[in-house]
Amino acid sequence: MAPHVDEERMQILKMLQEGRITAEQASELLAALEEPAAPAEPSRPQGQARFFRVMVREGDDTKVNVNIPLGLVRALAHLVPKDALKVGEGGSAQTIDLEAIIRAVEEGADGRIVEIHDEDTRVEIVVD
């Protein structure tokens, strides 16, 4: 048994002795220590690459349509100038926060992450 488990077991017994927990609570805690941790199940099949899909349209014309492996986006995000992430002009300009998008994806966000419409420009970022 691992040393940390022995320490946790002793802590539980000490709390029982001091009357801070009941015998039933101690039993449940000790049983929980015996259970092996269940492995986390991947949300998608292992080995299946995720892509960062960016599409920019002006009117009916597609100006940008790229599919980038998500790992490459993470590696190169710091190289993208902030000005390149602005959509629109003047007071209605919106900046895409690439770091926030990457954090959201790492936390499990999937599907359409960003959709911006500005007059005749449309930007869409999808992760799948």
PDB file of C-alpha atoms in Angstrom:
ATOM      1  CA  MET A   1       0.000   0.000   0.000  1.00  0.00           C
ATOM      2  CA  ALA A   2       1.271   3.498  -0.811  1.00  0.00           C
ATOM      3  CA  PRO A   3       2.606   5.614   2.081  1.00  0.00           C
ATOM      4  CA  HIS A   4       0.047   8.367   1.464  1.00  0.00           C
ATOM      5  CA  VAL A   5      -2.786   5.823   1.824  1.00  0.00           C
ATOM      6  CA  ASP A   6      -1.407   4.719   5.209  1.00  0.00           C
ATOM      7  CA  GLU A   7      -1.244   8.363   6.313  1.00  0.00           C
ATOM      8  CA  GLU A   8      -4.816   8.975   5.166  1.00  0.00           C
ATOM      9  CA  ARG A   9      -5.984   5.813   6.947  1.00  0.00           C
ATOM     10  CA  MET A  10      -4.320   6.981  10.188  1.00  0.00           C
ATOM     11  CA  GLN A  11      -5.890  10.438   9.813  1.00  0.00           C
ATOM     12  CA  ILE A  12      -9.347   8.867   9.431  1.00  0.00           C
ATOM     13  CA  LEU A  13      -8.813   6.696  12.524  1.00  0.00           C
ATOM     14  CA  LYS A  14      -7.588   9.713  14.492  1.00  0.00           C
ATOM     15  CA  MET A  15     -10.706  11.710  13.513  1.00  0.00           C
ATOM     16  CA  LEU A  16     -12.843   8.739  14.649  1.00  0.00           C
ATOM     17  CA  GLN A  17     -10.983   8.512  17.965  1.00  0.00           C
ATOM     18  CA  GLU A  18     -11.432  12.260  18.561  1.00  0.00           C
ATOM     19  CA  GLY A  19     -15.155  11.974  17.808  1.00  0.00           C
ATOM     20  CA  ARG A  20     -14.988  14.280  14.776  1.00  0.00           C
ATOM     21  CA  ILE A  21     -16.586  11.606  12.559  1.00  0.00           C
ATOM     22  CA  THR A  22     -18.878   8.637  13.231  1.00  0.00           C
ATOM     23  CA  ALA A  23     -17.882   4.994  12.821  1.00  0.00           C
ATOM     24  CA  GLU A  24     -20.089   4.831   9.728  1.00  0.00           C
ATOM     25  CA  GLN A  25     -18.352   7.852   8.179  1.00  0.00           C
ATOM     26  CA  ALA A  26     -14.951   6.346   8.998  1.00  0.00           C
ATOM     27  CA  SER A  27     -15.991   3.080   7.359  1.00  0.00           C
ATOM     28  CA  GLU A  28     -17.079   4.910   4.188  1.00  0.00           C
ATOM     29  CA  LEU A  29     -13.831   6.890   4.047  1.00  0.00           C
ATOM     30  CA  LEU A  30     -11.712   3.770   4.549  1.00  0.00           C
ATOM     31  CA  ALA A  31     -13.670   1.939   1.840  1.00  0.00           C
ATOM     32  CA  ALA A  32     -13.102   4.865  -0.530  1.00  0.00           C
ATOM     33  CA  LEU A  33      -9.349   4.568   0.049  1.00  0.00           C
ATOM     34  CA  GLU A  34      -9.475   0.934  -1.064  1.00  0.00           C
ATOM     35  CA  GLU A  35     -11.239   1.647  -4.362  1.00  0.00           C
ATOM     36  CA  PRO A  36      -8.915   2.130  -7.325  1.00  0.00           C
ATOM     37  CA  ALA A  37      -9.370   5.420  -9.141  1.00  0.00           C
ATOM     38  CA  ALA A  38     -11.413   4.957 -12.293  1.00  0.00           C
ATOM     39  CA  PRO A  39      -9.538   6.030 -15.418  1.00  0.00           C
ATOM     40  CA  ALA A  40     -11.062   9.032 -17.146  1.00  0.00           C
ATOM     41  CA  GLU A  41     -12.709   8.088 -20.400  1.00  0.00           C
ATOM     42  CA  PRO A  42     -11.648  10.145 -23.391  1.00  0.00           C
ATOM     43  CA  SER A  43     -14.464  12.190 -24.924  1.00  0.00           C
ATOM     44  CA  ARG A  44     -13.350  11.218 -28.404  1.00  0.00           C
ATOM     45  CA  PRO A  45     -11.557   8.135 -29.728  1.00  0.00           C
ATOM     46  CA  GLN A  46      -7.869   8.197 -28.947  1.00  0.00           C
ATOM     47  CA  GLY A  47      -5.677   9.201 -31.858  1.00  0.00           C
ATOM     48  CA  GLN A  48      -8.427  11.173 -33.589  1.00  0.00           C
ATOM     49  CA  ALA A  49      -7.021  14.625 -34.339  1.00  0.00           C
ATOM     50  CA  ARG A  50      -8.958  17.753 -33.451  1.00  0.00           C
ATOM     51  CA  PHE A  51      -9.033  20.679 -35.842  1.00  0.00           C
ATOM     52  CA  PHE A  52      -9.396  24.422 -35.481  1.00  0.00           C
ATOM     53  CA  ARG A  53     -11.463  25.490 -38.490  1.00  0.00           C
ATOM     54  CA  VAL A  54     -11.475  29.179 -39.416  1.00  0.00           C
ATOM     55  CA  MET A  55     -13.725  30.627 -42.102  1.00  0.00           C
ATOM     56  CA  VAL A  56     -13.902  34.305 -43.055  1.00  0.00           C
ATOM     57  CA  ARG A  57     -16.497  35.498 -45.549  1.00  0.00           C
ATOM     58  CA  GLU A  58     -17.075  38.933 -47.005  1.00  0.00           C
ATOM     59  CA  GLY A  59     -20.485  39.051 -48.575  1.00  0.00           C
ATOM     60  CA  ASP A  60     -20.829  35.871 -50.612  1.00  0.00           C
ATOM     61  CA  ASP A  61     -17.062  35.433 -51.072  1.00  0.00           C
ATOM     62  CA  THR A  62     -15.036  33.090 -48.877  1.00  0.00           C
ATOM     63  CA  LYS A  63     -11.787  34.908 -48.075  1.00  0.00           C
ATOM     64  CA  VAL A  64     -10.293  32.374 -45.640  1.00  0.00           C
ATOM     65  CA  ASN A  65     -11.108  28.708 -45.114  1.00  0.00           C
ATOM     66  CA  VAL A  66      -8.398  26.856 -43.188  1.00  0.00           C
ATOM     67  CA  ASN A  67      -8.282  23.713 -41.078  1.00  0.00           C
ATOM     68  CA  ILE A  68      -5.408  23.682 -38.595  1.00  0.00           C
ATOM     69  CA  PRO A  69      -4.557  20.808 -36.245  1.00  0.00           C
ATOM     70  CA  LEU A  70      -5.316  21.983 -32.706  1.00  0.00           C
ATOM     71  CA  GLY A  71      -1.818  21.106 -31.481  1.00  0.00           C
ATOM     72  CA  LEU A  72      -0.333  23.427 -34.089  1.00  0.00           C
ATOM     73  CA  VAL A  73      -2.666  26.250 -33.027  1.00  0.00           C
ATOM     74  CA  ARG A  74      -1.424  25.910 -29.438  1.00  0.00           C
ATOM     75  CA  ALA A  75       2.196  25.938 -30.553  1.00  0.00           C
ATOM     76  CA  LEU A  76       1.886  28.938 -32.864  1.00  0.00           C
ATOM     77  CA  ALA A  77      -0.704  31.107 -31.060  1.00  0.00           C
ATOM     78  CA  HIS A  78       1.927  33.449 -29.618  1.00  0.00           C
ATOM     79  CA  LEU A  79       3.160  34.263 -33.144  1.00  0.00           C
ATOM     80  CA  VAL A  80      -0.166  35.714 -34.322  1.00  0.00           C
ATOM     81  CA  PRO A  81      -0.184  39.537 -34.088  1.00  0.00           C
ATOM     82  CA  LYS A  82      -3.112  40.978 -32.085  1.00  0.00           C
ATOM     83  CA  ASP A  83      -4.073  43.207 -35.042  1.00  0.00           C
ATOM     84  CA  ALA A  84      -4.611  40.099 -37.154  1.00  0.00           C
ATOM     85  CA  LEU A  85      -7.356  39.032 -34.744  1.00  0.00           C
ATOM     86  CA  LYS A  86      -9.588  42.083 -35.284  1.00  0.00           C
ATOM     87  CA  VAL A  87     -12.840  41.829 -37.182  1.00  0.00           C
ATOM     88  CA  GLY A  88     -14.443  44.991 -38.493  1.00  0.00           C
ATOM     89  CA  GLU A  89     -13.311  48.575 -38.382  1.00  0.00           C
ATOM     90  CA  GLY A  90     -13.705  51.607 -36.153  1.00  0.00           C
ATOM     91  CA  GLY A  91     -15.919  51.471 -33.081  1.00  0.00           C
ATOM     92  CA  SER A  92     -17.579  48.224 -34.125  1.00  0.00           C
ATOM     93  CA  ALA A  93     -14.276  46.307 -34.417  1.00  0.00           C
ATOM     94  CA  GLN A  94     -14.107  43.139 -32.327  1.00  0.00           C
ATOM     95  CA  THR A  95     -10.933  41.352 -31.277  1.00  0.00           C
ATOM     96  CA  ILE A  96     -10.806  37.569 -31.116  1.00  0.00           C
ATOM     97  CA  ASP A  97      -9.088  36.403 -27.911  1.00  0.00           C
ATOM     98  CA  LEU A  98      -7.148  33.407 -29.221  1.00  0.00           C
ATOM     99  CA  GLU A  99      -5.720  32.488 -25.801  1.00  0.00           C
ATOM    100  CA  ALA A 100      -9.232  32.385 -24.285  1.00  0.00           C
ATOM    101  CA  ILE A 101     -10.413  30.187 -27.144  1.00  0.00           C
ATOM    102  CA  ILE A 102      -7.513  27.773 -26.647  1.00  0.00           C
ATOM    103  CA  ARG A 103      -8.214  27.606 -22.883  1.00  0.00           C
ATOM    104  CA  ALA A 104     -11.899  26.891 -23.560  1.00  0.00           C
ATOM    105  CA  VAL A 105     -11.022  24.106 -25.988  1.00  0.00           C
ATOM    106  CA  GLU A 106      -8.556  22.583 -23.507  1.00  0.00           C
ATOM    107  CA  GLU A 107     -11.387  22.583 -20.943  1.00  0.00           C
ATOM    108  CA  GLY A 108     -13.608  20.640 -23.333  1.00  0.00           C
ATOM    109  CA  ALA A 109     -15.377  23.202 -25.530  1.00  0.00           C
ATOM    110  CA  ASP A 110     -16.292  21.784 -28.896  1.00  0.00           C
ATOM    111  CA  GLY A 111     -18.250  22.884 -31.942  1.00  0.00           C
ATOM    112  CA  ARG A 112     -18.789  26.529 -32.903  1.00  0.00           C
ATOM    113  CA  ILE A 113     -16.576  28.586 -30.605  1.00  0.00           C
ATOM    114  CA  VAL A 114     -16.750  32.013 -32.254  1.00  0.00           C
ATOM    115  CA  GLU A 115     -19.195  33.550 -34.697  1.00  0.00           C
ATOM    116  CA  ILE A 116     -18.893  37.246 -35.494  1.00  0.00           C
ATOM    117  CA  HIS A 117     -20.965  39.229 -37.994  1.00  0.00           C
ATOM    118  CA  ASP A 118     -19.911  42.758 -38.887  1.00  0.00           C
ATOM    119  CA  GLU A 119     -21.752  44.394 -41.769  1.00  0.00           C
ATOM    120  CA  ASP A 120     -20.785  42.096 -44.651  1.00  0.00           C
ATOM    121  CA  THR A 121     -17.953  40.219 -42.870  1.00  0.00           C
ATOM    122  CA  ARG A 122     -18.569  36.942 -41.082  1.00  0.00           C
ATOM    123  CA  VAL A 123     -15.951  35.063 -39.030  1.00  0.00           C
ATOM    124  CA  GLU A 124     -16.598  31.570 -37.756  1.00  0.00           C
ATOM    125  CA  ILE A 125     -14.267  29.387 -35.666  1.00  0.00           C
ATOM    126  CA  VAL A 126     -15.230  25.760 -35.100  1.00  0.00           C
ATOM    127  CA  VAL A 127     -13.371  23.066 -33.192  1.00  0.00           C
ATOM    128  CA  ASP A 128     -14.022  19.443 -34.047  1.00  0.00           C
TER     129      ASP A 128
END
